[in-house]
C-alpha atoms as a PDB file:
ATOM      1  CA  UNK A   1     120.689 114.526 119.544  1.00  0.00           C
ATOM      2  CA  UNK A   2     117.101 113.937 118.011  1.00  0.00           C
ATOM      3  CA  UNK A   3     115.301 111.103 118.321  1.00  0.00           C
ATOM      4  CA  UNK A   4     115.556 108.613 115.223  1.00  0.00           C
ATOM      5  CA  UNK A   5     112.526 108.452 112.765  1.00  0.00           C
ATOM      6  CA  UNK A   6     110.565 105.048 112.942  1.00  0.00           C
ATOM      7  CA  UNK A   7     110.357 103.422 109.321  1.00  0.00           C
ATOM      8  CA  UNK A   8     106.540 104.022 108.077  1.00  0.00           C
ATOM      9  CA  UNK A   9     104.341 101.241 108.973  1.00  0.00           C
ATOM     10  CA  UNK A  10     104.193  98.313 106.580  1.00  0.00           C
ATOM     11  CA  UNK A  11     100.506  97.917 104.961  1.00  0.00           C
ATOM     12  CA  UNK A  12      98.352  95.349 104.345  1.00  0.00           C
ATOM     13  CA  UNK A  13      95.803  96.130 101.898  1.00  0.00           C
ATOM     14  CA  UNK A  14      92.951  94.580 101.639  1.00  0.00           C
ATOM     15  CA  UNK A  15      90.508  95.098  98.493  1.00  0.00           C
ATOM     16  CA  UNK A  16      87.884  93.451  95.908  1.00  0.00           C
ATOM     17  CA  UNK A  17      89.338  91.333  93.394  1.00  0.00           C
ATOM     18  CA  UNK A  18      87.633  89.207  90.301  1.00  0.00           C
ATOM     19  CA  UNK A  19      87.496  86.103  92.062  1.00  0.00           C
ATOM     20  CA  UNK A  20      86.990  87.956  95.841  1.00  0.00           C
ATOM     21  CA  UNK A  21      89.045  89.732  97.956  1.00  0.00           C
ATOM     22  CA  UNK A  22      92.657  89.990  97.619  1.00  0.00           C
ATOM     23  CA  UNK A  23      95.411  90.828 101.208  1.00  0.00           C
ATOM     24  CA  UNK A  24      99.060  92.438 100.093  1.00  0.00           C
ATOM     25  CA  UNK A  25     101.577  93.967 102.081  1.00  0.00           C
ATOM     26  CA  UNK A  26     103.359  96.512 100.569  1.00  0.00           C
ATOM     27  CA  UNK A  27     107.156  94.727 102.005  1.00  0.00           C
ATOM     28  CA  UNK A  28     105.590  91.841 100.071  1.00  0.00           C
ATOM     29  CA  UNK A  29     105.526  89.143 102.482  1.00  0.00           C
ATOM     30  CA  UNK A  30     101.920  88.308 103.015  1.00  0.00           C
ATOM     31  CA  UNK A  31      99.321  87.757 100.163  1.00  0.00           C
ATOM     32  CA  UNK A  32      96.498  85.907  99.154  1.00  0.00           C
ATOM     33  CA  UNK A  33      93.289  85.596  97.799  1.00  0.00           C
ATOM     34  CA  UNK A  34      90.150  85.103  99.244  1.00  0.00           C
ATOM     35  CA  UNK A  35      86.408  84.276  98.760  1.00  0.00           C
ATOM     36  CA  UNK A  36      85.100  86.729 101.278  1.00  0.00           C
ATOM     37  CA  UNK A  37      85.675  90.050 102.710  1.00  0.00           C
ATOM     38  CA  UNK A  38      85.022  88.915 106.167  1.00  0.00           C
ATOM     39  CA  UNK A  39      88.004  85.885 105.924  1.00  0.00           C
ATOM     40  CA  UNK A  40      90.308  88.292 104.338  1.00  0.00           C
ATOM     41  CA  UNK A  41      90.111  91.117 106.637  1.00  0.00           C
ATOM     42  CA  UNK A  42      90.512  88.537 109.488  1.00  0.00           C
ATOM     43  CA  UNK A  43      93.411  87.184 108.149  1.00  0.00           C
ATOM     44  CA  UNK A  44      95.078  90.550 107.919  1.00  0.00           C
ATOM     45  CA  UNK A  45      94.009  91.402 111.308  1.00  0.00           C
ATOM     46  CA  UNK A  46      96.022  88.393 112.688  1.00  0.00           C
ATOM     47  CA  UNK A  47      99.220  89.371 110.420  1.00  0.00           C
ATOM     48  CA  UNK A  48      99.422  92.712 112.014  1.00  0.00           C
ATOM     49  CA  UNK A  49      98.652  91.972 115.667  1.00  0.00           C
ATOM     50  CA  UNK A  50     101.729  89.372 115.214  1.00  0.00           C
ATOM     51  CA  UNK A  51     103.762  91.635 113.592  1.00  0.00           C
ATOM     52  CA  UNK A  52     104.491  95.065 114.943  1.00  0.00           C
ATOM     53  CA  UNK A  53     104.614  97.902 112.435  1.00  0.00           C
ATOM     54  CA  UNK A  54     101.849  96.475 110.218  1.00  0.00           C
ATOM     55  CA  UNK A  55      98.598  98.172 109.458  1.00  0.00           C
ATOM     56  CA  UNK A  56      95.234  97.241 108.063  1.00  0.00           C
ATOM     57  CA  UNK A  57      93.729  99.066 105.335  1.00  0.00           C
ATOM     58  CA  UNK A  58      90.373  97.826 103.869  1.00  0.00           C
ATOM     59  CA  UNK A  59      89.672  99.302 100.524  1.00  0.00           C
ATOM     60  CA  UNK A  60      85.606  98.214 100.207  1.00  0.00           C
ATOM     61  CA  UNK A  61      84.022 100.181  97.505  1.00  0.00           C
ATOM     62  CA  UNK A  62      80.946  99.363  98.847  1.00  0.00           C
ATOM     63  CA  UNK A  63      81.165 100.665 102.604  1.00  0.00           C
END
């Protein structure tokens, strides 16, 4: 019998916004808004490392 397929990996995005930089993850349960890129990316970090199946995806325009 073959193995059973993993669900995808949830994502947390992270990306510019108006008012700074704005976390989602696409099953919708972390989000926020934040004044820095640095704090924001952090923040997402520590959501994934303490929940399996989540990955980090900075969207910087500027990199």
């Amino acid at each position: 019998m073959p193995a059973p397929v993993p669900w995808p990996p949830a994502v947390i995005e992270v990306s510019p916004d108006l008012h700074g930089w704005r976390m989602t993850s696409s099953d919708g349960l972390f989000f926020g808004l934040f004044a820095d890129r640095a704090s924001a990316v952090r923040y997402a970090r520590d959501e994934a490392d303490g929940h399996p199946g989540h990955v980090v995806v900075v969207r910087d325009p500027t990199a």
